[in-house]
Structure formats: structure tokens, C-alpha cells
């Protein structure tokens, strides 16, 4: 599980803006399941889904890119959620 807790090229859980977002979204409850649910809703509702922003630029696949742009499509939103989970010590990967 160690590898699913570390930052990666797209799952950039060490990005400062992402850390701030994850901390604000996870809530005060120490239960990892409750935190994961809160992170899910924060990404789902806080980052607008827009399939028309697709790009071939690999940088746009980063979770931090989806967060900073405020909109993205499914893959970067998934990397954002995984990165937030990893920051909160919840093992996560893209399925």
C-alpha cells in the first residue's frame, strides 16, 4: 500500500494548492471512510465537469491542474481525488 500513498507524476498529492484543498475538504472527523466521502463530494461538486477542455498536454492530467483551473473532465478529476486521498493517508490509485 505504500506506493498508493506517495505522490506521482499525475497524482501530485504534494502540490501546495492540493494540500490546502484536501485539508479544507476532509473535515474534522478522523474516520478515513468519512474523509473519503467528503473528498469525493468536494471534487464532484467543486470542480466543474467539462469534457471540452480535453488536451494532449500531459500536464493537464495532473490533479493540481484540475483544481487550479476549476474545471476538467473525468481523468484529471479522478487524479485530483486520488491525490487528495493520498494526502489524507488514504491509499488511492486510478482504476
Coordinates of N, CA, C and O in Angstrom, one line a residue:
X1 N 0.8 -1.2 0.0 CA 0.0 0.0 0.0 C 0.9 1.3 0.0 O 0.3 2.3 -0.3
X2 N 2.1 1.1 0.3 CA 3.0 2.3 0.4 C 3.0 3.1 -0.9 O 3.0 4.3 -0.8
X3 N 3.0 2.4 -2.0 CA 3.1 3.2 -3.3 C 1.8 4.0 -3.5 O 1.8 5.0 -4.3
X4 N 0.7 3.6 -3.0 CA -0.6 4.3 -3.1 C -0.8 5.4 -2.2 O -1.8 6.0 -2.1
X5 N 0.3 5.7 -1.4 CA 0.3 6.9 -0.5 C 1.3 8.0 -1.0 O 1.3 9.0 -0.4
X6 N 2.1 7.7 -2.0 CA 3.1 8.6 -2.4 C 2.7 9.4 -3.6 O 1.8 9.0 -4.4
X7 N 3.2 10.7 -3.7 CA 2.9 11.5 -4.9 C 3.4 10.8 -6.2 O 4.4 10.1 -6.1
X8 N 2.8 11.1 -7.3 CA 3.2 10.5 -8.5 C 3.2 11.6 -9.6 O 2.9 12.8 -9.3
X9 N 3.5 11.3 -10.8 CA 3.5 12.3 -11.9 C 2.2 13.1 -12.1 O 2.2 14.3 -12.3
X10 N 1.1 12.3 -12.0 CA -0.2 13.0 -12.2 C -1.0 13.1 -10.9 O -1.8 14.0 -10.7
X11 N -0.7 12.2 -10.0 CA -1.4 12.2 -8.7 C -0.4 13.0 -7.8 O 0.3 12.4 -6.9
X12 N -0.4 14.3 -8.0 CA 0.6 15.2 -7.3 C 0.1 15.6 -5.9 O -0.3 16.8 -5.7
X13 N 0.0 14.7 -5.0 CA -0.5 14.9 -3.7 C 0.3 15.9 -2.8 O -0.1 16.2 -1.7
X14 N 1.5 16.2 -3.3 CA 2.4 17.2 -2.6 C 2.3 18.6 -3.1 O 3.0 19.5 -2.6
X15 N 1.3 18.9 -4.0 CA 1.2 20.2 -4.5 C 0.5 21.1 -3.4 O -0.5 20.7 -2.8
X16 N 1.0 22.3 -3.2 CA 0.5 23.1 -2.1 C -1.0 23.5 -2.2 O -1.7 23.4 -1.2
X17 N -1.5 23.8 -3.4 CA -2.9 24.1 -3.5 C -3.8 22.9 -3.3 O -4.8 23.0 -2.7
X18 N -3.3 21.7 -3.7 CA -4.0 20.5 -3.5 C -4.0 20.1 -2.0 O -5.1 19.7 -1.5
X19 N -2.9 20.4 -1.3 CA -2.9 20.1 0.1 C -3.9 21.0 0.8 O -4.7 20.5 1.7
X20 N -4.0 22.2 0.5 CA -4.9 23.2 1.1 C -6.4 22.7 0.8 O -7.2 22.7 1.7
X21 N -6.7 22.3 -0.4 CA -8.0 21.9 -0.8 C -8.4 20.6 0.0 O -9.5 20.5 0.5
X22 N -7.5 19.7 0.1 CA -7.7 18.4 0.8 C -8.0 18.7 2.2 O -8.9 18.1 2.8
X23 N -7.2 19.5 2.9 CA -7.3 19.8 4.3 C -8.7 20.5 4.5 O -9.4 20.2 5.5
X24 N -9.1 21.4 3.7 CA -10.3 22.1 3.8 C -11.5 21.2 3.6 O -12.6 21.4 4.2
X25 N -11.4 20.2 2.7 CA -12.5 19.4 2.3 C -12.7 18.1 3.2 O -13.8 17.6 3.3
X26 N -11.6 17.6 3.8 CA -11.7 16.3 4.5 C -12.5 16.4 5.8 O -13.0 15.3 6.2
X27 N -12.7 17.5 6.4 CA -13.5 17.6 7.6 C -12.7 17.3 8.8 O -11.5 16.8 8.7
X28 N -13.3 17.4 10.0 CA -12.6 17.2 11.2 C -12.6 15.7 11.7 O -12.0 15.4 12.7
X29 N -13.5 14.9 11.1 CA -13.7 13.6 11.6 C -12.4 12.7 11.2 O -12.0 12.8 10.0
X30 N -11.9 12.0 12.1 CA -10.7 11.2 11.8 C -11.0 9.9 11.1 O -10.1 9.2 10.7
X31 N -12.3 9.6 10.8 CA -12.6 8.3 10.1 C -12.2 8.4 8.6 O -12.7 9.3 7.9
X32 N -11.4 7.6 8.1 CA -10.9 7.7 6.7 C -12.1 7.5 5.7 O -12.1 8.1 4.6
X33 N -13.1 6.7 6.1 CA -14.2 6.5 5.2 C -15.0 7.8 5.0 O -15.3 8.2 3.9
X34 N -15.2 8.4 6.2 CA -15.9 9.7 6.1 C -15.1 10.8 5.4 O -15.7 11.6 4.6
X35 N -13.8 10.8 5.6 CA -13.0 11.7 4.9 C -13.0 11.5 3.4 O -13.1 12.4 2.6
X36 N -13.0 10.2 3.0 CA -13.0 9.9 1.5 C -14.3 10.3 0.9 O -14.3 10.8 -0.2
X37 N -15.4 10.1 1.6 CA -16.7 10.6 1.1 C -16.7 12.1 0.9 O -17.2 12.6 -0.1
X38 N -16.2 12.8 2.0 CA -16.2 14.3 1.9 C -15.3 14.8 0.7 O -15.6 15.7 0.0
X39 N -14.2 14.1 0.5 CA -13.3 14.5 -0.6 C -14.0 14.2 -1.9 O -13.9 15.0 -2.8
X40 N -14.7 13.1 -2.0 CA -15.4 12.8 -3.2 C -16.4 13.9 -3.6 O -16.4 14.4 -4.7
X41 N -17.2 14.3 -2.6 CA -18.2 15.4 -2.9 C -17.5 16.7 -3.2 O -18.0 17.5 -4.0
X42 N -16.4 17.0 -2.5 CA -15.7 18.2 -2.8 C -15.2 18.3 -4.2 O -15.3 19.3 -4.9
X43 N -14.6 17.2 -4.7 CA -14.2 17.1 -6.1 C -15.4 17.1 -7.1 O -15.4 17.9 -8.1
X44 N -16.4 16.3 -6.8 CA -17.5 16.2 -7.7 C -18.2 17.6 -7.8 O -18.5 18.0 -8.9
X45 N -18.4 18.2 -6.7 CA -19.2 19.5 -6.7 C -18.4 20.7 -6.9 O -18.9 21.8 -7.3
X46 N -17.1 20.7 -6.5 CA -16.3 21.9 -6.5 C -15.5 22.1 -7.8 O -15.1 23.2 -8.1
X47 N -15.4 21.1 -8.6 CA -14.7 21.2 -9.9 C -15.6 20.9 -11.0 O -16.2 19.8 -11.1
X48 N -15.9 21.8 -11.8 CA -16.9 21.7 -12.9 C -16.5 20.6 -13.9 O -15.3 20.6 -14.3
X49 N -17.4 19.7 -14.2 CA -17.1 18.7 -15.3 C -17.2 19.4 -16.6 O -18.3 20.0 -16.9
X50 N -16.2 19.3 -17.4 CA -16.2 19.9 -18.8 C -15.4 19.0 -19.7 O -14.2 19.1 -19.7
X51 N -16.1 18.2 -20.5 CA -15.3 17.3 -21.4 C -14.6 18.1 -22.6 O -13.8 17.5 -23.2
X52 N -15.0 19.3 -22.8 CA -14.4 20.1 -23.9 C -13.1 20.7 -23.6 O -12.5 21.4 -24.4
X53 N -12.5 20.5 -22.4 CA -11.2 21.0 -22.1 C -10.1 20.0 -22.3 O -9.0 20.2 -21.9
X54 N -10.5 18.8 -22.9 CA -9.5 17.8 -23.2 C -8.3 18.3 -23.9 O -8.4 19.1 -24.8
X55 N -7.1 17.9 -23.5 CA -5.9 18.3 -24.2 C -4.9 17.2 -24.2 O -5.0 16.3 -23.4
X56 N -4.0 17.2 -25.2 CA -3.0 16.2 -25.3 C -1.8 16.5 -24.4 O -0.9 15.7 -24.3
X57 N -1.8 17.6 -23.8 CA -0.7 18.1 -22.9 C -0.7 17.2 -21.7 O -1.7 17.3 -20.9
X58 N 0.3 16.5 -21.4 CA 0.3 15.6 -20.2 C 0.2 16.4 -18.9 O -0.3 15.8 -17.9
X59 N 0.5 17.7 -18.8 CA 0.4 18.5 -17.6 C -1.1 18.6 -17.2 O -1.4 18.8 -16.1
X60 N -2.0 18.5 -18.2 CA -3.4 18.7 -17.9 C -4.0 17.5 -17.2 O -5.2 17.5 -16.8
X61 N -3.3 16.4 -17.1 CA -3.7 15.2 -16.4 C -3.5 15.3 -14.9 O -4.1 14.5 -14.2
X62 N -2.8 16.2 -14.5 CA -2.5 16.4 -13.0 C -3.7 16.8 -12.2 O -4.5 17.6 -12.7
X63 N -3.8 16.2 -11.0 CA -4.9 16.6 -10.2 C -4.8 18.1 -9.9 O -5.8 18.8 -9.8
X64 N -3.6 18.7 -9.7 CA -3.5 20.1 -9.4 C -4.0 20.9 -10.5 O -4.5 22.0 -10.3
X65 N -3.8 20.5 -11.8 CA -4.3 21.2 -12.9 C -5.8 21.3 -12.9 O -6.4 22.4 -13.1
X66 N -6.5 20.2 -12.6 CA -8.0 20.3 -12.5 C -8.4 21.2 -11.4 O -9.3 22.0 -11.5
X67 N -7.7 21.2 -10.3 CA -8.0 22.0 -9.1 C -7.8 23.5 -9.5 O -8.7 24.3 -9.3
X68 N -6.7 23.8 -10.0 CA -6.4 25.2 -10.3 C -7.2 25.8 -11.4 O -7.5 27.0 -11.4
X69 N -7.6 25.0 -12.4 CA -8.4 25.5 -13.5 C -9.9 25.6 -13.1 O -10.7 26.3 -13.7
X70 N -10.3 24.8 -12.1 CA -11.7 24.8 -11.6 C -12.6 24.0 -12.5 O -13.8 24.0 -12.2
X71 N -12.1 23.4 -13.5 CA -12.9 22.6 -14.4 C -12.1 21.6 -15.1 O -10.9 21.8 -15.3
X72 N -12.6 20.4 -15.4 CA -11.9 19.4 -16.1 C -12.8 18.2 -16.5 O -14.0 18.3 -16.2
X73 N -12.3 17.2 -17.1 CA -13.1 16.0 -17.4 C -12.7 14.9 -16.5 O -12.0 15.1 -15.5
X74 N -13.2 13.7 -16.7 CA -13.2 12.6 -15.7 C -11.8 12.2 -15.3 O -11.6 12.0 -14.1
X75 N -10.8 12.1 -16.2 CA -9.5 11.6 -15.8 C -8.8 12.6 -14.8 O -8.3 12.2 -13.7
X76 N -8.6 13.9 -15.1 CA -8.0 14.8 -14.2 C -8.8 14.9 -12.8 O -8.2 15.1 -11.8
X77 N -10.1 14.8 -12.9 CA -10.9 14.9 -11.7 C -10.6 13.6 -10.8 O -10.5 13.7 -9.6
X78 N -10.4 12.5 -11.5 CA -10.0 11.3 -10.7 C -8.6 11.4 -10.1 O -8.4 10.9 -9.0
X79 N -7.7 11.9 -10.9 CA -6.4 12.1 -10.3 C -6.4 13.1 -9.1 O -5.6 12.9 -8.2
X80 N -7.2 14.1 -9.2 CA -7.4 15.0 -8.1 C -7.9 14.3 -6.9 O -7.4 14.5 -5.8
X81 N -8.9 13.5 -7.0 CA -9.5 12.8 -5.9 C -8.5 11.8 -5.3 O -8.3 11.8 -4.1
X82 N -7.7 11.1 -6.1 CA -6.7 10.2 -5.7 C -5.6 11.0 -4.9 O -5.1 10.5 -3.9
X83 N -5.2 12.1 -5.4 CA -4.2 12.9 -4.8 C -4.7 13.4 -3.4 O -3.9 13.4 -2.5
X84 N -5.9 13.9 -3.4 CA -6.4 14.3 -2.1 C -6.5 13.2 -1.1 O -6.1 13.3 0.1
X85 N -6.9 12.0 -1.5 CA -6.9 10.9 -0.6 C -5.5 10.5 -0.2 O -5.3 10.3 1.0
X86 N -4.6 10.5 -1.0 CA -3.2 10.2 -0.6 C -2.7 11.2 0.4 O -2.0 10.8 1.3
X87 N -3.0 12.4 0.2 CA -2.5 13.4 1.2 C -3.1 13.1 2.5 O -2.5 13.3 3.5
X88 N -4.3 12.6 2.5 CA -5.0 12.3 3.8 C -4.7 10.9 4.3 O -5.4 10.4 5.2
X89 N -3.7 10.3 3.8 CA -3.2 9.0 4.2 C -4.2 7.9 3.9 O -4.3 6.8 4.6
X90 N -5.0 8.1 2.8 CA -5.9 7.1 2.4 C -5.3 6.5 1.1 O -5.2 7.2 0.1
X91 N -4.9 5.2 1.0 CA -4.3 4.7 -0.2 C -5.3 4.8 -1.4 O -6.5 4.5 -1.2
X92 N -4.8 5.3 -2.5 CA -5.6 5.5 -3.7 C -4.8 5.4 -4.9 O -3.7 5.7 -5.0
X93 N -5.6 4.9 -6.0 CA -5.0 4.8 -7.3 C -6.1 5.0 -8.3 O -7.3 5.0 -8.0
X94 N -5.8 5.1 -9.6 CA -6.8 5.2 -10.6 C -7.1 3.8 -11.1 O -6.1 3.0 -11.4
X95 N -8.3 3.5 -11.2 CA -8.7 2.1 -11.6 C -8.9 2.0 -13.1 O -9.0 2.9 -13.8

